[in-house]
């Protein structure tokens, strides 16, 4: 559905019709025993939109992601999630007993699976490890393979669940650039779940802050990527404030110093 | 069970023993058995160890060659091998089927697993009289004993393996829309395979122990028959030959499992480096 609409887009360029969102949660709640993990949550993501979701531990990020990934039932609540979606987890989750290319086309039946996998792996710069066993990959390589696995599904919704949190700083920067390039090339809607404010500001168009099962704040970034320098500092301060850190003027070094 | 940390320790252990040091140690390790063998031979020659107590190594070796040449050993070995194999195949298959059923279905689990746990507490050897009453003294009780004993290691290990499969991998597979059948085939079974092979290895050694015991039941062929016969004629040389063959059977079985492991678990990094 999203594919067709996106192709049609240029013809209506003069007055773009509002596209139906790919993700829509309407007053969604989820409860474990006495605790309400998600509490009347409203969420809407437009086709091709890059949204980041910030939140402290225990804010309901994981529960929300599990719902969107189809891992938990929705118990007849008002939830719209596209059928074609793919998740990239923090720990890559490649099956160690399948070679990299077999992991990439896991559960798919393309005409030539090896070739399909090779094509996706070329896009993430990992085609030289086509036949490798996953346990021999580095953290960055495993995450590239995981991205390739997500890409081959041609997802309308790409869920990124803290995918870069376990990588070293340099690898993380490369992966951020790669994710942006892939997003531009394939135009899926992206929901990046993270607790890293810098990452959210660098990648997303819109940042949501999840707190006690509700969207507590929403910040839209209008400045194009690559020219966000001037706006980032104020935004960081606002976001950290939403996360409950009310000091430091948005500078990490000062923030740490003032915590005690 | 799939546990990365245990793979890591295996790697660490293999790395910690460089080849040259291992080679030197192996040379040293052969020394004491050879010395023992020489002492034994000397004891027999001087008459310190009478032949009806324990035959000399040289006479054991001579007897081995004779038994090979006459076809006596191969024929009886084949009978014993057949018993162990048939029993093991029946036992292991039963164990695998039961473990798959209980491991993959909670309902079957709550029905069958308690019974298996109760059965586990009965020493199989103690069932021999009952099996003789039920099945007589032919081939059936021998094979039944081996089959019955080999169920448990396979069952217990595979069951644990299935239950221990990483939930995160199953979540991943579900989020990618894999069907239940696909998850069993691509995630659960390969994840439980190392445990199954461990269980099989235990079952193999138990099969050989039970073979020895079962062949004491009025056998008219097989290694146990040879030993019983030799006992009646005080032929300690034949007894020792048969003991050696039992040991070799155990070694061969272990080597077989290792070969399967090397192929089936090629994805494990410690095997990749080898």
Coordinates of C-alpha atoms in Angstrom, one line a residue:
Chain A
X1 CA 0.0 0.0 0.0
X2 CA 2.7 2.4 1.0
X3 CA 4.7 1.6 -2.1
X4 CA 1.9 2.7 -4.5
X5 CA 1.3 5.9 -2.6
X6 CA 4.9 6.8 -2.6
X7 CA 5.2 6.3 -6.4
X8 CA 2.2 8.5 -6.9
X9 CA 3.6 11.2 -4.8
X10 CA 5.3 13.4 -7.4
X11 CA 2.1 13.8 -9.5
X12 CA 0.3 15.5 -6.6
X13 CA 3.4 17.5 -5.7
X14 CA 1.4 20.8 -5.9
X15 CA -1.1 19.8 -3.2
X16 CA 0.2 16.7 -1.4
X17 CA -2.8 14.8 0.0
X18 CA -2.4 13.8 3.6
X19 CA -1.2 10.2 3.5
X20 CA -2.7 7.8 5.9
X21 CA -0.1 6.9 8.7
X22 CA 1.7 3.6 8.5
X23 CA 1.5 3.3 12.3
X24 CA -1.4 4.4 14.4
X25 CA -2.1 3.6 18.0
X26 CA -5.2 5.1 19.5
X27 CA -5.4 5.2 23.3
X28 CA -3.3 2.0 23.5
X29 CA -2.9 0.5 27.0
X30 CA -1.0 -2.4 28.2
X31 CA -1.0 -3.7 31.7
X32 CA 1.1 -6.3 33.5
X33 CA -0.7 -7.2 36.8
X34 CA -1.1 -3.9 38.7
X35 CA 1.3 -1.9 36.6
X36 CA 0.1 0.0 33.6
X37 CA 3.1 0.0 31.3
X38 CA 1.5 1.8 28.4
X39 CA -1.2 4.2 29.4
X40 CA -3.7 5.5 26.8
X41 CA -0.8 6.0 24.3
X42 CA -1.4 7.8 21.0
X43 CA 1.2 7.4 18.3
X44 CA 1.1 8.1 14.6
X45 CA 3.9 7.7 12.1
X46 CA 3.6 8.9 8.5
X47 CA 5.0 7.0 5.6
X48 CA 8.7 7.6 5.2
X49 CA 9.0 9.5 8.4
X50 CA 12.0 9.1 10.7
X51 CA 10.9 9.2 14.4
X52 CA 13.0 8.7 17.4
X53 CA 11.6 7.5 20.7
X54 CA 13.5 8.5 23.8
X55 CA 12.7 7.3 27.3
X56 CA 14.3 6.2 30.5
X57 CA 14.4 2.6 31.5
X58 CA 11.0 1.5 32.6
X59 CA 9.2 4.1 30.5
X60 CA 7.5 1.5 28.4
X61 CA 9.9 1.6 25.3
X62 CA 10.3 -2.1 25.2
X63 CA 6.6 -2.9 25.6
X64 CA 5.8 -0.4 22.8
X65 CA 8.4 -1.9 20.5
X66 CA 7.1 -5.4 21.2
X67 CA 3.6 -4.3 20.3
X68 CA 4.8 -2.7 17.0
X69 CA 7.0 -5.7 16.1
X70 CA 4.0 -8.0 16.5
X71 CA 5.4 -9.9 19.5
X72 CA 2.7 -9.1 21.9
X73 CA -1.0 -9.3 21.1
X74 CA -3.0 -6.1 20.8
X75 CA -6.1 -7.5 22.5
X76 CA -8.5 -5.9 20.0
X77 CA -7.3 -2.4 20.7
X78 CA -7.2 0.3 17.9
X79 CA -3.8 -0.5 16.4
X80 CA -2.6 -0.1 12.8
X81 CA 0.8 -1.6 12.0
X82 CA 1.9 -2.4 8.4
X83 CA 2.3 -6.1 7.6
X84 CA 5.7 -5.4 6.0
X85 CA 7.9 -4.4 8.9
X86 CA 11.3 -5.4 10.1
X87 CA 13.1 -5.0 13.4
X88 CA 16.8 -4.5 14.1
X89 CA 17.7 -5.5 17.7
X90 CA 20.5 -4.2 19.8
X91 CA 22.1 -7.7 19.9
X92 CA 21.8 -8.3 16.1
X93 CA 20.2 -11.7 16.8
X94 CA 21.6 -13.6 13.9
X95 CA 21.1 -17.3 14.1
X96 CA 24.6 -18.6 14.7
X97 CA 24.0 -21.9 12.9
X98 CA 23.1 -20.2 9.6
X99 CA 25.6 -18.5 7.4
X100 CA 25.3 -14.7 7.0
X101 CA 23.5 -14.9 3.7
X102 CA 21.0 -17.5 5.1
X103 CA 20.3 -15.2 8.0
X104 CA 19.6 -12.3 5.6
X105 CA 16.9 -14.2 3.7
X106 CA 15.6 -16.0 6.8
X107 CA 11.9 -16.9 6.2
X108 CA 11.9 -15.5 2.7
X109 CA 11.7 -17.5 -0.5
X110 CA 13.2 -15.4 -3.3
X111 CA 13.9 -17.0 -6.6
X112 CA 17.7 -16.9 -6.0
X113 CA 18.1 -16.5 -2.2
X114 CA 21.9 -16.2 -2.3
X115 CA 21.8 -13.5 -4.9
X116 CA 19.1 -11.6 -3.1
X117 CA 21.1 -11.8 0.1
X118 CA 24.3 -10.7 -1.7
X119 CA 22.5 -7.6 -3.1
X120 CA 21.3 -6.5 0.4
X121 CA 24.7 -7.2 1.9
X122 CA 26.4 -5.1 -0.8
X123 CA 24.2 -2.2 0.2
X124 CA 25.4 -2.4 3.8
X125 CA 29.0 -3.0 2.7
X126 CA 29.2 -6.6 3.9
X127 CA 29.1 -8.7 0.7
X128 CA 32.5 -10.0 1.4
X129 CA 31.2 -11.9 4.5
X130 CA 28.4 -13.6 2.6
X131 CA 29.4 -17.1 3.7
X132 CA 30.7 -16.3 7.1
X133 CA 29.4 -17.8 10.3
X134 CA 27.7 -15.0 12.5
X135 CA 29.9 -15.8 15.5
X136 CA 32.9 -14.7 13.5
X137 CA 31.5 -11.2 12.8
X138 CA 32.5 -8.1 14.8
X139 CA 29.7 -6.2 16.5
X140 CA 29.5 -3.6 13.7
X141 CA 29.5 -6.4 11.0
X142 CA 26.7 -8.3 12.8
X143 CA 24.6 -5.1 13.0
X144 CA 25.2 -4.5 9.2
X145 CA 24.0 -8.1 8.5
X146 CA 21.0 -7.4 10.7
X147 CA 20.2 -4.3 8.7
X148 CA 20.6 -6.2 5.5
X149 CA 18.1 -8.8 6.9
X150 CA 15.6 -6.0 7.6
X151 CA 16.1 -4.4 4.2
X152 CA 15.4 -7.6 2.1
X153 CA 11.8 -7.5 3.5
X154 CA 11.3 -4.0 1.8
X155 CA 9.6 -2.9 5.0
X156 CA 7.1 0.0 5.2
X157 CA 8.1 0.2 8.9
X158 CA 11.7 -0.2 10.1
X159 CA 11.9 -0.6 13.9
X160 CA 15.4 0.1 15.3
X161 CA 15.6 -1.1 18.9
X162 CA 18.8 0.6 20.4
X163 CA 20.7 -1.0 17.5
X164 CA 23.9 1.0 18.1
X165 CA 24.0 1.1 21.8
X166 CA 26.6 -1.8 22.1
X167 CA 28.9 -0.4 19.4
X168 CA 32.1 1.7 19.9
X169 CA 31.8 5.4 19.1
X170 CA 33.5 5.2 15.7
X171 CA 31.6 2.2 14.5
X172 CA 28.4 3.9 15.7
X173 CA 29.0 7.0 13.6
X174 CA 29.5 4.9 10.5
X175 CA 26.4 3.0 11.3
X176 CA 24.4 6.2 11.7
X177 CA 25.5 7.4 8.3
X178 CA 24.6 4.0 6.8
X179 CA 21.1 4.0 8.4
X180 CA 20.5 7.5 6.9
X181 CA 21.7 6.4 3.5
X182 CA 19.5 3.3 3.6
X183 CA 16.5 5.3 4.8
X184 CA 17.0 7.8 1.9
X185 CA 17.3 5.0 -0.6
X186 CA 14.3 2.9 0.6
X187 CA 12.0 5.5 2.3
X188 CA 10.6 3.3 5.0
X189 CA 9.0 4.9 8.1
X190 CA 11.5 4.4 10.9
X191 CA 11.0 4.2 14.6
X192 CA 14.3 4.5 16.4
X193 CA 14.0 3.5 20.0
X194 CA 17.0 4.8 21.9
X195 CA 18.1 6.4 25.1
X196 CA 20.8 8.4 23.4
X197 CA 19.7 12.0 22.9
X198 CA 22.6 12.8 20.4
X199 CA 21.6 9.9 18.2
X200 CA 18.0 10.9 18.2
X201 CA 18.8 14.5 17.3
X202 CA 21.2 13.5 14.5
X203 CA 18.9 11.0 12.8
X204 CA 15.2 11.8 13.4
X205 CA 12.7 14.3 12.0
X206 CA 10.6 14.0 15.1
X207 CA 11.5 13.0 18.6
X208 CA 9.1 11.6 21.1
X209 CA 9.7 11.3 24.8
X210 CA 8.0 8.4 26.5
X211 CA 7.4 8.6 30.2
X212 CA 5.3 6.3 32.4
X213 CA 3.6 4.8 29.4
X214 CA 2.6 8.1 27.7
X215 CA 4.1 10.3 25.1
X216 CA 5.3 13.1 27.5
X217 CA 6.8 15.4 24.8
X218 CA 7.2 15.8 21.1
X219 CA 9.9 17.8 19.3
X220 CA 10.0 18.3 15.6
X221 CA 13.4 19.1 14.0
X222 CA 13.0 21.3 10.9
X223 CA 16.6 22.0 10.2
X224 CA 18.0 19.6 7.6
X225 CA 20.5 16.9 8.6
X226 CA 24.0 18.3 8.4
X227 CA 22.9 21.8 9.4
X228 CA 21.5 21.1 12.8
X229 CA 24.5 22.5 14.7
X230 CA 22.9 25.8 15.9
X231 CA 19.6 24.3 17.0
X232 CA 20.9 21.2 18.7
X233 CA 22.1 22.8 21.9
X234 CA 18.7 24.2 22.9
X235 CA 16.9 21.1 21.8
X236 CA 19.2 18.9 23.9
X237 CA 18.4 21.0 26.9
X238 CA 14.7 20.6 26.3
X239 CA 14.9 16.9 25.7
X240 CA 17.1 16.2 28.7
X241 CA 14.6 18.3 30.7
X242 CA 11.8 16.0 29.5
X243 CA 13.9 13.1 30.6
X244 CA 14.2 14.6 34.1
X245 CA 17.6 16.3 33.9
X246 CA 17.1 19.9 34.5
X247 CA 20.6 21.3 34.5
X248 CA 23.7 21.9 32.5
X249 CA 22.4 24.0 29.7
X250 CA 22.4 21.0 27.4
X251 CA 26.1 20.5 27.7
X252 CA 27.0 17.0 28.9
X253 CA 30.2 17.9 30.6
X254 CA 28.5 20.6 32.7
X255 CA 25.5 18.4 33.3
X256 CA 27.6 15.6 34.9
X257 CA 29.3 18.2 37.1
X258 CA 26.0 19.6 38.4
X259 CA 24.3 16.3 39.2
X260 CA 25.8 16.1 42.7
Chain B
X1 CA 22.0 -26.1 25.7
X2 CA 23.1 -23.0 23.8
X3 CA 25.3 -20.9 26.0
X4 CA 27.8 -18.6 24.4
X5 CA 29.9 -18.5 27.6
X6 CA 30.5 -22.2 27.5
X7 CA 31.8 -21.9 23.9
X8 CA 34.1 -19.2 25.0
X9 CA 35.5 -21.3 27.8
X10 CA 36.1 -24.2 25.3
X11 CA 38.0 -21.8 23.1
X12 CA 40.0 -20.6 26.0
X13 CA 40.8 -24.1 27.0
X14 CA 42.0 -25.2 23.6
X15 CA 44.0 -22.1 23.2
X16 CA 45.7 -22.5 26.6
X17 CA 47.4 -25.7 25.5
X18 CA 49.7 -25.0 22.6
X19 CA 50.5 -27.9 20.3
X20 CA 54.2 -28.3 21.1
X21 CA 53.6 -28.6 24.8
X22 CA 50.8 -31.0 24.2
X23 CA 53.0 -33.1 22.0
X24 CA 55.7 -33.4 24.7
X25 CA 53.1 -34.3 27.3
X26 CA 51.5 -36.9 25.1
X27 CA 54.9 -38.6 24.7
X28 CA 55.3 -38.7 28.5
X29 CA 51.8 -40.0 28.9
X30 CA 52.5 -43.2 26.9
X31 CA 55.4 -44.1 29.1
X32 CA 53.6 -45.4 32.2
X33 CA 51.1 -47.7 30.4
X34 CA 54.0 -49.2 28.4
X35 CA 56.0 -49.7 31.6
X36 CA 53.0 -51.4 33.2
X37 CA 52.6 -53.7 30.1
X38 CA 56.3 -54.7 30.4
X39 CA 56.0 -55.4 34.1
X40 CA 53.0 -57.6 33.4
X41 CA 54.8 -59.5 30.7
X42 CA 57.8 -60.0 33.0
X43 CA 55.5 -61.2 35.8
X44 CA 53.9 -63.8 33.6
X45 CA 57.2 -65.0 32.1
X46 CA 58.7 -65.5 35.6
X47 CA 55.6 -67.3 36.8
X48 CA 54.7 -64.6 39.3
X49 CA 51.4 -64.2 37.6
X50 CA 49.9 -67.6 36.7
X51 CA 48.2 -67.9 33.3
X52 CA 44.8 -68.9 34.9
X53 CA 44.9 -65.6 36.9
X54 CA 45.9 -63.3 34.1
X55 CA 47.3 -64.3 30.7
X56 CA 50.5 -62.6 29.5
X57 CA 50.1 -59.6 27.1
X58 CA 52.0 -61.6 24.4
X59 CA 49.6 -64.6 24.7
X60 CA 46.7 -62.2 24.7
X61 CA 47.9 -60.7 21.4
X62 CA 48.5 -64.2 20.0
X63 CA 44.9 -65.2 21.0
X64 CA 43.6 -62.0 19.4
X65 CA 45.2 -63.0 16.1
X66 CA 43.9 -66.5 16.3
X67 CA 40.4 -65.4 17.1
X68 CA 40.5 -62.9 14.2
X69 CA 41.9 -65.6 11.8
X70 CA 39.3 -68.2 12.8
X71 CA 36.5 -65.6 12.4
X72 CA 35.4 -66.3 15.9
X73 CA 35.9 -62.7 17.1
X74 CA 34.4 -60.9 14.1
X75 CA 31.3 -63.1 14.0
X76 CA 30.6 -62.6 17.7
X77 CA 31.5 -58.9 17.6
X78 CA 29.0 -58.5 14.9
X79 CA 26.3 -60.1 17.1
X80 CA 27.1 -57.8 20.0
X81 CA 27.4 -54.8 17.7
X82 CA 24.0 -55.6 16.3
X83 CA 22.4 -55.8 19.7
X84 CA 23.9 -52.5 20.8
X85 CA 23.0 -50.7 17.6
X86 CA 19.4 -52.0 17.5
X87 CA 18.9 -51.1 21.2
X88 CA 20.4 -47.7 20.8
X89 CA 18.4 -46.8 17.7
X90 CA 15.2 -47.8 19.4
X91 CA 16.1 -46.0 22.6
X92 CA 17.5 -42.8 21.1
X93 CA 14.6 -42.5 18.7
X94 CA 12.1 -42.9 21.5
X95 CA 14.0 -40.4 23.6
X96 CA 14.1 -37.9 20.7
X97 CA 10.4 -38.3 20.0
X98 CA 9.5 -37.9 23.6
X99 CA 11.7 -34.9 24.1
X100 CA 10.4 -33.1 21.0
X101 CA 6.8 -33.8 22.2
X102 CA 7.4 -32.6 25.7
X103 CA 9.8 -29.8 24.8
X104 CA 7.5 -28.3 22.2
X105 CA 4.1 -28.7 23.9
X106 CA 3.3 -27.6 27.4
X107 CA 0.4 -29.9 27.6
X108 CA 2.3 -33.0 26.6
X109 CA 5.1 -31.8 28.9
X110 CA 2.9 -31.8 32.0
X111 CA 1.6 -35.2 31.1
X112 CA 4.8 -37.1 30.2
X113 CA 7.7 -35.4 32.0
X114 CA 6.7 -36.4 35.5
X115 CA 6.5 -40.1 34.4
X116 CA 10.0 -39.8 32.8
X117 CA 11.4 -38.3 35.9
X118 CA 10.0 -41.1 38.0
X119 CA 11.3 -43.7 35.6
X120 CA 14.7 -42.1 35.7
X121 CA 15.0 -43.0 39.4
X122 CA 14.8 -46.7 38.8
X123 CA 18.3 -48.2 37.9
X124 CA 17.8 -50.0 34.6
X125 CA 20.0 -52.9 35.6
X126 CA 17.6 -53.7 38.4
X127 CA 14.9 -54.3 35.8
X128 CA 16.8 -57.2 34.4
X129 CA 14.8 -59.9 36.3
X130 CA 11.6 -58.3 35.2
X131 CA 12.7 -58.2 31.6
X132 CA 13.7 -61.9 31.7
X133 CA 10.2 -62.7 33.1
X134 CA 8.6 -60.6 30.3
X135 CA 10.8 -61.3 27.3
X136 CA 12.5 -64.7 28.1
X137 CA 16.2 -65.2 27.6
X138 CA 16.5 -64.6 23.9
X139 CA 17.5 -61.5 22.0
X140 CA 14.5 -59.4 23.1
X141 CA 15.4 -58.7 26.8
X142 CA 19.0 -57.8 25.8
X143 CA 17.8 -55.3 23.2
X144 CA 15.0 -54.1 25.4
X145 CA 17.4 -53.4 28.3
X146 CA 19.7 -51.4 26.0
X147 CA 16.8 -49.5 24.4
X148 CA 15.3 -48.7 27.8
X149 CA 18.5 -47.4 29.3
X150 CA 19.4 -45.2 26.3
X151 CA 16.1 -43.3 26.2
X152 CA 17.0 -41.2 29.2
X153 CA 20.2 -39.4 28.4
X154 CA 18.8 -38.4 25.0
X155 CA 15.5 -37.4 26.4
X156 CA 16.8 -35.3 29.3
X157 CA 19.5 -33.5 27.3
X158 CA 17.3 -32.8 24.2
X159 CA 14.5 -31.6 26.5
X160 CA 16.8 -29.3 28.3
X161 CA 18.2 -28.1 25.0
X162 CA 14.8 -27.2 23.6
X163 CA 13.8 -25.5 26.8
X164 CA 17.1 -23.6 26.9
X165 CA 16.9 -22.1 23.4
X166 CA 17.4 -18.4 23.5
X167 CA 14.0 -16.7 23.8
X168 CA 15.5 -13.6 22.1
X169 CA 16.1 -15.7 18.9
X170 CA 12.5 -17.0 19.0
X171 CA 11.3 -13.4 19.4
X172 CA 13.4 -12.3 16.5
X173 CA 12.0 -15.2 14.3
X174 CA 8.4 -14.3 15.3
X175 CA 9.0 -10.6 14.6
X176 CA 10.1 -11.6 11.1
X177 CA 6.9 -13.5 10.6
X178 CA 8.2 -17.1 10.7
X179 CA 5.6 -19.7 11.2
X180 CA 5.7 -22.1 14.2
X181 CA 7.0 -24.8 11.9
X182 CA 9.7 -22.6 10.6
X183 CA 10.7 -21.6 14.1
X184 CA 11.0 -25.2 15.2
X185 CA 13.0 -26.1 12.1
X186 CA 15.3 -23.0 11.9
X187 CA 15.6 -21.9 15.5
X188 CA 14.7 -24.5 18.1
X189 CA 16.1 -27.7 16.6
X190 CA 19.5 -26.3 15.6
X191 CA 19.7 -24.6 18.9
X192 CA 19.0 -27.8 20.8
X193 CA 21.4 -29.9 18.6
X194 CA 24.5 -29.6 20.8
X195 CA 22.5 -30.9 23.7
X196 CA 21.1 -33.8 21.7
X197 CA 24.7 -34.8 20.7
X198 CA 25.8 -34.7 24.3
X199 CA 22.8 -36.9 25.2
X200 CA 23.7 -39.3 22.4
X201 CA 27.3 -39.5 23.6
X202 CA 26.0 -40.6 27.1
X203 CA 23.6 -43.0 25.6
X204 CA 26.4 -44.6 23.6
X205 CA 28.5 -45.4 26.6
X206 CA 25.4 -46.6 28.5
X207 CA 24.5 -48.8 25.6
X208 CA 27.9 -50.5 25.9
X209 CA 27.6 -51.0 29.7
X210 CA 24.2 -52.5 29.3
X211 CA 25.5 -54.7 26.4
X212 CA 28.0 -56.2 28.8
X213 CA 25.3 -56.8 31.5
X214 CA 22.7 -58.0 29.0
X215 CA 25.1 -60.5 27.5
X216 CA 25.4 -62.2 30.8
X217 CA 21.9 -63.5 30.3
X218 CA 22.3 -66.9 28.7
X219 CA 23.8 -65.7 25.5
X220 CA 24.7 -68.2 22.7
X221 CA 26.7 -65.7 20.7
X222 CA 28.3 -62.3 21.1
X223 CA 31.2 -61.0 23.2
X224 CA 29.4 -61.9 26.5
X225 CA 29.0 -65.5 25.3
X226 CA 32.8 -65.6 24.5
X227 CA 33.6 -64.3 28.0
X228 CA 31.3 -66.7 29.8
X229 CA 32.7 -69.6 27.8
X230 CA 36.3 -68.5 28.5
X231 CA 35.5 -68.2 32.2
X232 CA 34.4 -71.9 32.3
X233 CA 37.7 -72.9 30.7
X234 CA 39.7 -70.4 32.7
X235 CA 40.9 -68.8 29.4
X236 CA 41.9 -65.4 30.8
X237 CA 43.5 -64.5 27.5
X238 CA 40.2 -64.6 25.7
X239 CA 38.5 -62.6 28.5
X240 CA 41.2 -59.9 28.2
X241 CA 40.7 -59.8 24.4
X242 CA 37.0 -59.3 24.8
X243 CA 37.6 -56.6 27.4
X244 CA 39.8 -54.8 24.9
X245 CA 37.1 -55.1 22.2
X246 CA 34.6 -53.6 24.6
X247 CA 36.9 -50.7 25.2
X248 CA 37.5 -50.2 21.5
X249 CA 33.8 -50.2 20.9
X250 CA 33.4 -47.3 23.4
X251 CA 36.3 -45.4 21.8
X252 CA 34.9 -45.9 18.3
X253 CA 31.4 -44.7 19.4
X254 CA 32.9 -41.6 20.9
X255 CA 34.9 -40.9 17.8
X256 CA 31.7 -41.3 15.7
X257 CA 29.9 -38.7 17.7
X258 CA 32.8 -36.3 17.5
X259 CA 32.8 -36.7 13.7
X260 CA 29.0 -35.9 13.6
X261 CA 29.6 -32.9 15.9
X262 CA 32.4 -31.5 13.7
X263 CA 30.0 -31.5 10.7
X264 CA 26.8 -30.5 12.4
X265 CA 28.2 -27.8 14.7
X266 CA 30.6 -26.3 12.2
X267 CA 29.3 -22.9 13.1
X268 CA 30.8 -23.0 16.6
X269 CA 34.0 -20.8 16.6
X270 CA 36.2 -23.3 18.4
X271 CA 35.6 -25.8 15.7
X272 CA 36.0 -23.2 13.0
X273 CA 39.6 -22.6 14.0
X274 CA 40.4 -26.3 14.0

